[in-house]
mmCIF file of C-alpha atoms and ligand atoms in Angstrom:
data_model
loop_
_atom_site.group_PDB
_atom_site.id
_atom_site.type_symbol
_atom_site.label_atom_id
_atom_site.label_comp_id
_atom_site.label_asym_id
_atom_site.label_seq_id
_atom_site.Cartn_x
_atom_site.Cartn_y
_atom_site.Cartn_z
ATOM 1 C CA MET R 9 85.484 31.256 24.691
ATOM 2 C CA ASN R 10 85.228 33.548 21.674
ATOM 3 C CA ILE R 11 87.549 36.535 21.333
ATOM 4 C CA LYS R 12 84.980 39.040 22.536
ATOM 5 C CA LEU R 13 84.158 37.013 25.628
ATOM 6 C CA ARG R 14 87.829 36.566 26.365
ATOM 7 C CA LEU R 15 88.433 40.330 26.043
ATOM 8 C CA THR R 16 85.497 40.981 28.321
ATOM 9 C CA ALA R 17 86.745 38.514 30.889
ATOM 10 C CA LEU R 18 90.183 40.117 30.768
ATOM 11 C CA ALA R 19 88.711 43.596 31.073
ATOM 12 C CA LEU R 20 86.611 42.533 34.034
ATOM 13 C CA ALA R 21 89.523 40.800 35.691
ATOM 14 C CA ALA R 22 91.698 43.875 35.207
ATOM 15 C CA LEU R 23 89.040 46.192 36.562
ATOM 16 C CA THR R 24 88.147 44.102 39.553
ATOM 17 C CA ALA R 25 91.854 43.785 40.389
ATOM 18 C CA LEU R 26 92.200 47.556 40.624
ATOM 19 C CA PRO R 27 90.999 48.068 44.198
ATOM 20 C CA ALA R 28 93.477 45.475 45.393
ATOM 21 C CA LEU R 29 96.270 47.236 43.566
ATOM 22 C CA GLY R 30 95.523 50.844 44.255
ATOM 23 C CA GLY R 31 92.835 50.926 46.886
ATOM 24 C CA CYS R 32 90.672 52.895 44.480
ATOM 25 C CA ALA R 33 88.672 51.234 41.696
ATOM 26 C CA ALA R 34 89.115 54.011 39.169
ATOM 27 C CA SER R 35 92.895 54.323 39.102
ATOM 28 C CA ALA R 36 94.908 57.474 38.525
ATOM 29 C CA SER R 37 96.859 58.336 35.362
ATOM 30 C CA GLY R 38 99.715 60.529 36.506
ATOM 31 C CA ASP R 39 98.024 62.826 38.966
ATOM 32 C CA ARG R 40 94.716 62.540 37.186
ATOM 33 C CA ARG R 41 91.912 60.267 38.262
ATOM 34 C CA ILE R 42 90.650 58.045 35.457
ATOM 35 C CA ILE R 43 86.896 58.056 34.896
ATOM 36 C CA ARG R 44 85.765 54.941 33.036
ATOM 37 C CA ILE R 45 82.530 54.930 31.057
ATOM 38 C CA GLY R 46 81.332 51.740 29.357
ATOM 39 C CA HIS R 47 78.632 51.198 26.742
ATOM 40 C CA ASN R 48 77.546 48.513 24.291
ATOM 41 C CA GLN R 49 77.280 50.453 21.021
ATOM 42 C CA SER R 50 79.765 50.861 18.178
ATOM 43 C CA THR R 51 81.992 53.894 17.732
ATOM 44 C CA ASN R 52 79.633 55.164 14.938
ATOM 45 C CA HIS R 53 76.669 55.300 17.282
ATOM 46 C CA PRO R 54 75.195 58.608 18.582
ATOM 47 C CA THR R 55 75.800 57.396 22.148
ATOM 48 C CA HIS R 56 79.540 57.062 21.552
ATOM 49 C CA ILE R 57 79.733 60.416 19.748
ATOM 50 C CA ALA R 58 77.947 62.093 22.673
ATOM 51 C CA LEU R 59 80.202 60.440 25.254
ATOM 52 C CA LEU R 60 83.291 61.641 23.393
ATOM 53 C CA GLU R 61 81.883 65.190 23.584
ATOM 54 C CA PHE R 62 81.435 64.661 27.313
ATOM 55 C CA GLU R 63 85.062 63.510 27.555
ATOM 56 C CA SER R 64 86.271 66.675 25.755
ATOM 57 C CA PHE R 65 84.008 68.898 27.830
ATOM 58 C CA ILE R 66 85.076 67.505 31.214
ATOM 59 C CA GLU R 67 88.730 67.508 30.245
ATOM 60 C CA SER R 68 88.485 71.101 28.948
ATOM 61 C CA LYS R 69 87.154 72.203 32.347
ATOM 62 C CA LEU R 70 88.757 69.768 34.795
ATOM 63 C CA GLY R 71 91.482 68.145 32.698
ATOM 64 C CA ASP R 72 94.161 68.685 35.320
ATOM 65 C CA LYS R 73 92.224 66.408 37.626
ATOM 66 C CA TYR R 74 90.287 63.921 35.493
ATOM 67 C CA ASP R 75 91.065 61.653 32.552
ATOM 68 C CA VAL R 76 87.787 60.445 30.998
ATOM 69 C CA GLN R 77 87.988 57.126 29.115
ATOM 70 C CA VAL R 78 85.099 55.812 27.014
ATOM 71 C CA TYR R 79 84.909 52.045 26.366
ATOM 72 C CA PRO R 80 82.478 51.107 23.523
ATOM 73 C CA SER R 81 81.231 47.768 22.113
ATOM 74 C CA GLU R 82 80.799 45.806 25.373
ATOM 75 C CA LEU R 83 84.559 45.980 25.972
ATOM 76 C CA LEU R 84 83.790 46.137 29.696
ATOM 77 C CA GLY R 85 81.107 43.447 29.478
ATOM 78 C CA SER R 86 77.396 43.216 28.754
ATOM 79 C CA GLN R 87 75.091 45.935 30.036
ATOM 80 C CA THR R 88 74.202 43.810 33.051
ATOM 81 C CA ASP R 89 77.911 43.320 33.823
ATOM 82 C CA MET R 90 78.546 47.045 33.412
ATOM 83 C CA VAL R 91 75.674 48.010 35.735
ATOM 84 C CA GLN R 92 77.181 45.755 38.393
ATOM 85 C CA LEU R 93 80.643 47.254 37.838
ATOM 86 C CA THR R 94 79.143 50.746 38.205
ATOM 87 C CA GLN R 95 77.304 49.668 41.322
ATOM 88 C CA THR R 96 80.512 48.544 43.026
ATOM 89 C CA GLY R 97 82.570 51.473 41.710
ATOM 90 C CA ALA R 98 84.895 49.296 39.616
ATOM 91 C CA ILE R 99 83.874 51.715 36.835
ATOM 92 C CA ASP R 100 82.261 55.118 37.289
ATOM 93 C CA PHE R 101 79.570 55.239 34.587
ATOM 94 C CA CYS R 102 77.883 53.095 31.986
ATOM 95 C CA VAL R 103 74.986 53.346 29.577
ATOM 96 C CA ALA R 104 72.195 50.897 30.345
ATOM 97 C CA SER R 105 68.854 50.328 28.723
ATOM 98 C CA ASN R 106 65.897 51.147 30.932
ATOM 99 C CA SER R 107 64.765 47.555 30.288
ATOM 100 C CA ILE R 108 67.476 45.910 32.317
ATOM 101 C CA LEU R 109 67.297 48.468 35.136
ATOM 102 C CA GLU R 110 63.847 47.111 35.982
ATOM 103 C CA THR R 111 65.555 44.224 37.774
ATOM 104 C CA PHE R 112 67.508 46.701 39.945
ATOM 105 C CA SER R 113 64.532 48.931 40.841
ATOM 106 C CA GLU R 114 60.860 48.287 40.134
ATOM 107 C CA ASN R 115 60.345 52.020 39.406
ATOM 108 C CA TYR R 116 62.042 51.547 36.038
ATOM 109 C CA THR R 117 59.195 49.216 35.037
ATOM 110 C CA LEU R 118 57.184 52.300 34.084
ATOM 111 C CA PHE R 119 59.253 53.258 31.018
ATOM 112 C CA ASN R 120 59.184 49.633 29.816
ATOM 113 C CA MET R 121 55.397 49.621 29.479
ATOM 114 C CA PRO R 122 54.411 49.015 25.868
ATOM 115 C CA TYR R 123 52.641 51.970 24.239
ATOM 116 C CA LEU R 124 53.278 54.206 27.265
ATOM 117 C CA PHE R 125 53.956 57.270 25.121
ATOM 118 C CA ALA R 126 51.503 58.455 22.453
ATOM 119 C CA SER R 127 54.194 60.007 20.245
ATOM 120 C CA ALA R 128 57.904 60.753 20.113
ATOM 121 C CA ASP R 129 57.129 64.340 21.173
ATOM 122 C CA ALA R 130 55.219 63.132 24.239
ATOM 123 C CA TYR R 131 58.120 60.798 25.078
ATOM 124 C CA HIS R 132 60.721 63.565 24.785
ATOM 125 C CA ALA R 133 58.665 66.063 26.790
ATOM 126 C CA ALA R 134 58.036 63.523 29.565
ATOM 127 C CA MET R 135 61.678 62.474 29.739
ATOM 128 C CA ASP R 136 62.718 66.143 29.933
ATOM 129 C CA ASP R 137 60.474 66.636 32.979
ATOM 130 C CA GLU R 138 62.276 65.992 36.260
ATOM 131 C CA ALA R 139 58.958 65.381 37.997
ATOM 132 C CA VAL R 140 58.674 62.304 35.749
ATOM 133 C CA THR R 141 62.262 61.089 35.806
ATOM 134 C CA GLY R 142 63.432 62.175 39.298
ATOM 135 C CA PRO R 143 61.716 59.478 41.388
ATOM 136 C CA ILE R 144 62.855 56.849 38.916
ATOM 137 C CA PHE R 145 66.426 58.037 38.432
ATOM 138 C CA ASP R 146 67.004 58.306 42.196
ATOM 139 C CA SER R 147 65.428 54.967 43.054
ATOM 140 C CA THR R 148 68.677 52.965 42.866
ATOM 141 C CA LYS R 149 70.733 55.242 45.111
ATOM 142 C CA LYS R 150 70.622 52.713 47.917
ATOM 143 C CA ALA R 151 71.929 50.145 45.468
ATOM 144 C CA GLY R 152 74.925 52.394 44.777
ATOM 145 C CA PHE R 153 74.086 54.030 41.447
ATOM 146 C CA GLU R 154 71.798 56.670 39.977
ATOM 147 C CA SER R 155 70.781 57.804 36.495
ATOM 148 C CA VAL R 156 72.266 61.141 35.547
ATOM 149 C CA THR R 157 70.738 61.669 32.103
ATOM 150 C CA TRP R 158 68.596 59.885 29.553
ATOM 151 C CA ILE R 159 69.596 59.016 26.012
ATOM 152 C CA ASP R 160 67.166 58.582 23.127
ATOM 153 C CA ALA R 161 66.979 55.052 21.775
ATOM 154 C CA GLY R 162 64.072 55.645 19.382
ATOM 155 C CA THR R 163 61.143 53.312 18.928
ATOM 156 C CA ARG R 164 61.319 49.542 19.220
ATOM 157 C CA ASN R 165 59.751 47.448 16.453
ATOM 158 C CA PHE R 166 59.785 43.767 15.469
ATOM 159 C CA TYR R 167 62.051 42.431 12.749
ATOM 160 C CA THR R 168 62.259 38.913 11.466
ATOM 161 C CA ILE R 169 64.405 36.756 9.244
ATOM 162 C CA ASN R 170 61.762 35.711 6.751
ATOM 163 C CA LYS R 171 58.243 36.146 8.083
ATOM 164 C CA PRO R 172 56.580 39.538 7.643
ATOM 165 C CA VAL R 173 54.810 40.623 10.833
ATOM 166 C CA ASN R 174 51.612 42.510 10.020
ATOM 167 C CA THR R 175 49.463 41.468 12.981
ATOM 168 C CA PRO R 176 50.153 39.924 16.406
ATOM 169 C CA ALA R 177 48.974 36.588 14.965
ATOM 170 C CA ASP R 178 52.056 36.609 12.702
ATOM 171 C CA LEU R 179 54.257 36.392 15.801
ATOM 172 C CA LYS R 180 52.760 33.056 16.839
ATOM 173 C CA GLY R 181 55.395 30.357 17.009
ATOM 174 C CA LEU R 182 58.252 32.804 16.409
ATOM 175 C CA LYS R 183 61.158 32.974 18.833
ATOM 176 C CA ILE R 184 61.847 36.653 19.329
ATOM 177 C CA ARG R 185 64.822 37.978 21.267
ATOM 178 C CA VAL R 186 63.841 40.447 23.959
ATOM 179 C CA GLN R 187 65.903 42.323 26.530
ATOM 180 C CA GLN R 188 66.194 40.622 29.915
ATOM 181 C CA SER R 189 63.200 42.165 31.660
ATOM 182 C CA PRO R 190 59.994 40.645 33.070
ATOM 183 C CA THR R 191 57.936 43.342 31.299
ATOM 184 C CA ASN R 192 59.329 42.438 27.907
ATOM 185 C CA ILE R 193 58.697 38.749 28.483
ATOM 186 C CA GLU R 194 55.085 39.459 29.469
ATOM 187 C CA MET R 195 54.660 41.708 26.427
ATOM 188 C CA MET R 196 55.745 38.891 24.114
ATOM 189 C CA ARG R 197 53.458 36.437 25.863
ATOM 190 C CA LEU R 198 50.465 38.702 25.301
ATOM 191 C CA LEU R 199 51.425 39.257 21.677
ATOM 192 C CA GLY R 200 51.632 35.509 21.084
ATOM 193 C CA GLY R 201 55.349 35.167 20.278
ATOM 194 C CA SER R 202 57.909 33.205 22.228
ATOM 195 C CA ALA R 203 60.226 35.516 24.196
ATOM 196 C CA THR R 204 63.914 34.622 24.116
ATOM 197 C CA PRO R 205 65.773 36.934 26.527
ATOM 198 C CA MET R 206 69.471 37.477 25.852
ATOM 199 C CA GLY R 207 72.110 40.218 25.945
ATOM 200 C CA PHE R 208 72.426 42.566 22.998
ATOM 201 C CA GLY R 209 75.874 41.328 21.972
ATOM 202 C CA ASP R 210 74.585 37.779 21.428
ATOM 203 C CA VAL R 211 71.714 38.676 19.092
ATOM 204 C CA TYR R 212 73.575 38.734 15.768
ATOM 205 C CA THR R 213 74.964 35.212 16.181
ATOM 206 C CA ALA R 214 71.597 33.937 17.437
ATOM 207 C CA LEU R 215 69.906 35.327 14.313
ATOM 208 C CA GLN R 216 72.572 34.035 11.994
ATOM 209 C CA SER R 217 72.392 30.533 13.427
ATOM 210 C CA LYS R 218 68.566 30.737 13.457
ATOM 211 C CA ILE R 219 68.351 30.067 17.206
ATOM 212 C CA ILE R 220 65.823 32.898 17.079
ATOM 213 C CA ASP R 221 63.469 33.989 14.275
ATOM 214 C CA GLY R 222 63.702 37.679 14.957
ATOM 215 C CA ALA R 223 64.204 40.448 17.468
ATOM 216 C CA GLU R 224 62.911 43.905 18.280
ATOM 217 C CA ASN R 225 64.813 47.155 18.377
ATOM 218 C CA ASN R 226 65.275 50.526 16.711
ATOM 219 C CA GLU R 227 66.551 50.824 13.125
ATOM 220 C CA MET R 228 70.177 51.311 14.229
ATOM 221 C CA ALA R 229 70.392 47.627 15.172
ATOM 222 C CA LEU R 230 69.776 46.640 11.541
ATOM 223 C CA VAL R 231 72.764 48.517 10.218
ATOM 224 C CA ASP R 232 75.121 49.186 13.100
ATOM 225 C CA ASN R 233 74.857 45.665 14.509
ATOM 226 C CA GLY R 234 74.285 43.920 11.173
ATOM 227 C CA HIS R 235 70.881 42.465 12.112
ATOM 228 C CA GLY R 236 69.543 43.673 8.753
ATOM 229 C CA ASP R 237 72.022 41.359 6.993
ATOM 230 C CA VAL R 238 69.922 38.469 8.305
ATOM 231 C CA CYS R 239 66.443 39.942 8.945
ATOM 232 C CA LYS R 240 64.610 41.122 5.869
ATOM 233 C CA TYR R 241 61.339 42.422 7.363
ATOM 234 C CA TYR R 242 61.110 45.361 9.761
ATOM 235 C CA SER R 243 57.611 46.060 11.004
ATOM 236 C CA TYR R 244 56.661 49.436 12.497
ATOM 237 C CA ASP R 245 54.334 48.235 15.250
ATOM 238 C CA MET R 246 55.945 50.889 17.534
ATOM 239 C CA HIS R 247 55.544 48.850 20.720
ATOM 240 C CA GLN R 248 57.967 50.702 23.002
ATOM 241 C CA MET R 249 60.046 53.853 23.335
ATOM 242 C CA ILE R 250 62.611 52.711 25.870
ATOM 243 C CA PRO R 251 65.263 55.219 26.885
ATOM 244 C CA ASP R 252 68.875 54.413 27.615
ATOM 245 C CA LEU R 253 70.270 55.892 30.822
ATOM 246 C CA LEU R 254 73.717 57.038 31.752
ATOM 247 C CA ILE R 255 74.154 55.681 35.254
ATOM 248 C CA GLY R 256 76.865 56.792 37.661
ATOM 249 C CA ASN R 257 78.390 55.372 40.828
ATOM 250 C CA CYS R 258 76.964 57.274 43.815
ATOM 251 C CA ALA R 259 80.167 57.260 45.869
ATOM 252 C CA PHE R 260 82.000 58.918 42.959
ATOM 253 C CA LEU R 261 79.238 61.474 42.344
ATOM 254 C CA ASP R 262 78.829 62.274 46.035
ATOM 255 C CA GLY R 263 82.590 62.757 46.362
ATOM 256 C CA LEU R 264 82.639 65.612 43.841
ATOM 257 C CA SER R 265 82.825 69.178 45.165
ATOM 258 C CA ALA R 266 79.792 71.397 44.431
ATOM 259 C CA GLU R 267 81.794 73.186 41.690
ATOM 260 C CA GLU R 268 82.866 69.932 40.085
ATOM 261 C CA ARG R 269 79.374 68.520 40.294
ATOM 262 C CA ALA R 270 78.053 71.580 38.451
ATOM 263 C CA VAL R 271 80.534 70.894 35.622
ATOM 264 C CA PHE R 272 79.568 67.229 35.489
ATOM 265 C CA ASP R 273 75.869 68.150 35.427
ATOM 266 C CA GLU R 274 76.535 70.418 32.474
ATOM 267 C CA GLY R 275 78.379 67.531 30.834
ATOM 268 C CA PHE R 276 75.460 65.139 31.426
ATOM 269 C CA ALA R 277 73.064 67.630 29.812
ATOM 270 C CA LEU R 278 75.479 67.911 26.882
ATOM 271 C CA ILE R 279 75.378 64.131 26.353
ATOM 272 C CA ASN R 280 71.601 64.275 26.099
ATOM 273 C CA GLN R 281 71.635 67.195 23.639
ATOM 274 C CA VAL R 282 74.372 65.831 21.392
ATOM 275 C CA GLU R 283 72.957 62.317 21.290
ATOM 276 C CA ARG R 284 69.447 63.486 20.421
ATOM 277 C CA LYS R 285 70.735 65.652 17.593
ATOM 278 C CA GLU R 286 72.947 62.861 16.229
ATOM 279 C CA TRP R 287 70.104 60.375 16.606
ATOM 280 C CA VAL R 288 67.862 62.039 14.015
ATOM 281 C CA ALA R 289 70.517 61.834 11.283
ATOM 282 C CA ALA R 290 71.654 58.342 12.348
ATOM 283 C CA ILE R 291 68.126 56.932 12.014
ATOM 284 C CA GLU R 292 67.631 58.455 8.557
ATOM 285 C CA ASN R 293 70.953 57.001 7.485
ATOM 286 C CA ALA R 294 70.128 53.592 9.001
ATOM 287 C CA LYS R 295 66.782 53.422 7.200
ATOM 288 C CA ASP R 296 68.400 54.307 3.916
ATOM 289 C CA LYS R 297 71.189 51.732 4.280
ATOM 290 C CA ALA R 298 68.852 48.999 5.536
ATOM 291 C CA GLN R 299 66.549 49.461 2.585
ATOM 292 C CA ASN R 300 69.056 50.100 -0.175
ATOM 293 C CA GLU R 301 72.108 48.106 0.888
ATOM 294 C CA GLN R 302 70.739 45.296 3.049
ATOM 295 C CA GLY R 303 67.441 44.829 1.198
ATOM 296 C CA VAL R 304 65.309 45.145 4.328
ATOM 297 C CA GLN R 305 61.619 45.700 3.629
ATOM 298 C CA PHE R 306 59.845 48.157 5.933
ATOM 299 C CA LEU R 307 56.247 47.311 6.829
ATOM 300 C CA TYR R 308 53.683 49.685 8.325
ATOM 301 C CA PRO R 309 51.022 47.539 10.038
ATOM 302 C CA ASP R 310 47.970 48.862 11.850
ATOM 303 C CA THR R 311 49.355 49.273 15.372
ATOM 304 C CA LYS R 312 45.941 49.004 17.057
ATOM 305 C CA PRO R 313 45.760 45.195 17.381
ATOM 306 C CA PHE R 314 49.248 45.171 18.923
ATOM 307 C CA GLN R 315 48.257 47.928 21.320
ATOM 308 C CA GLU R 316 45.029 46.176 22.307
ATOM 309 C CA ALA R 317 46.807 42.890 23.011
ATOM 310 C CA VAL R 318 49.160 44.466 25.577
ATOM 311 C CA ALA R 319 46.777 47.099 27.009
ATOM 312 C CA PRO R 320 46.065 45.043 30.196
ATOM 313 C CA MET R 321 49.705 45.531 31.176
ATOM 314 C CA HIS R 322 49.126 49.168 32.129
ATOM 315 C CA ASP R 323 46.560 48.363 34.816
ATOM 316 C CA ALA R 324 48.469 45.294 35.957
ATOM 317 C CA ILE R 325 51.728 47.224 36.445
ATOM 318 C CA LEU R 326 50.015 50.137 38.181
ATOM 319 C CA ALA R 327 48.157 47.761 40.499
ATOM 320 C CA LYS R 328 51.445 46.067 41.387
ATOM 321 C CA TYR R 329 53.394 49.333 41.822
ATOM 322 C CA PRO R 330 50.832 51.981 42.906
ATOM 323 C CA ASP R 331 53.611 54.521 43.596
ATOM 324 C CA LEU R 332 54.053 54.803 39.838
ATOM 325 C CA GLN R 333 50.492 56.076 39.309
ATOM 326 C CA PRO R 334 51.229 59.831 39.761
ATOM 327 C CA ILE R 335 54.125 59.637 37.289
ATOM 328 C CA TYR R 336 51.970 57.651 34.867
ATOM 329 C CA ASP R 337 49.326 60.382 35.145
ATOM 330 C CA LEU R 338 51.890 63.081 34.351
ATOM 331 C CA ILE R 339 52.831 61.129 31.224
ATOM 332 C CA GLN R 340 49.159 60.961 30.214
ATOM 333 C CA GLY R 341 49.175 64.762 30.369
ATOM 334 C CA TYR R 342 52.006 64.828 27.824
ATOM 335 C CA ASN R 343 50.158 62.270 25.697
ATOM 336 C CA ALA R 344 47.136 64.596 25.619
ATOM 337 C CA GLU R 345 49.376 67.519 24.672
ATOM 338 C CA TYR R 346 51.277 65.603 21.996
ATOM 339 C CA PRO R 347 48.910 62.940 20.633
ATOM 340 C CA SER R 348 49.921 60.448 17.993
ATOM 341 C CA THR R 349 50.251 61.916 14.523
ATOM 342 C CA ALA R 350 49.763 58.489 12.939
ATOM 343 C CA SER R 351 46.581 58.229 10.897
HETATM 344 C C1 GCU S 405 69.188 49.433 21.982
HETATM 345 C C2 GCU S 405 69.597 50.205 23.197
HETATM 346 C C3 GCU S 405 70.639 49.452 24.008
HETATM 347 C C4 GCU S 405 70.170 48.033 24.307
HETATM 348 C C5 GCU S 405 69.740 47.341 23.040
HETATM 349 C C6 GCU S 405 69.141 45.967 23.332
HETATM 350 O O1 GCU S 405 70.264 49.330 21.113
HETATM 351 O O2 GCU S 405 70.108 51.459 22.811
HETATM 352 O O3 GCU S 405 70.889 50.108 25.213
HETATM 353 O O4 GCU S 405 71.173 47.299 24.925
HETATM 354 O O5 GCU S 405 68.769 48.124 22.363
HETATM 355 O O6 GCU S 405 68.190 45.590 22.669
HETATM 356 O O7 GCU S 405 69.637 45.274 24.218
#
């Protein structure tokens, strides 16, 4: 067991022991109830910065009652582990990629569709519209958790150790790490690469030991997770804009008074605002560092052949989940309003 795994196992053991000890999963510190929030990014990441603002905000308003604790870097486990901990109430919140939530509720499949959004502006406008997000965010309530805000995670693109990807044909024979979601596996199949699903925390070692030939993610992964130390080609095929979600345990959220809930809702909105603002600067910085310090070459392929290869997925997903059609149509409205600016 490596050190990180051991820490995770210890953290999980400690957390799951809490109900037995105190009867309540999220224990109290003094008279204050501890609120635990887990995520898988580093402490430099916009997500962490935004969650610390949330911590300050909640404690400035309700600090006599709540002690918010933010656990970065998979300290509480992988995203899948953390979703399960949130589901049972062993922790109160975690940040999860929309990709992995697809296995908890089929509604989340929608935001995993490749080339769903025509532009970043269309993506942001759609995600800010509760008519789009509401039916998706609420769809896991029966499973014990719900999404309380979305977090920008940019655009996902392919990057490889030593083979530039300019067309889908370049992916043939390459083992590419994808997030653990049926949609992502199907996307890779249609693009001709070999999908290798694994958790985010395992990707660096898999690249370094050449178990995989590449991965796909936003630019932060190059710098913040060191993937750009190994992968020298980053190809802007722009296949997905997949949001992260802050998910919360329903029993905790439903137990808040109306006044407290209003404060928490303000805090959730703050996370979204802070993260999006930080994101813009973080991506610029990541691009600069990747290019100038890690020697990563950025490629700008024609995205059309990639888009055409995966286009059948839209109809296939909508045929399988017809309830998603009205939300898909709303998104098409935003796509018409904010079309791609790419030439
Ligand atoms: C991004 C995203 C994470 C996700 C990761 C991944 O970094 O923000 O939530 O876990 O991609 O590829 O797994």
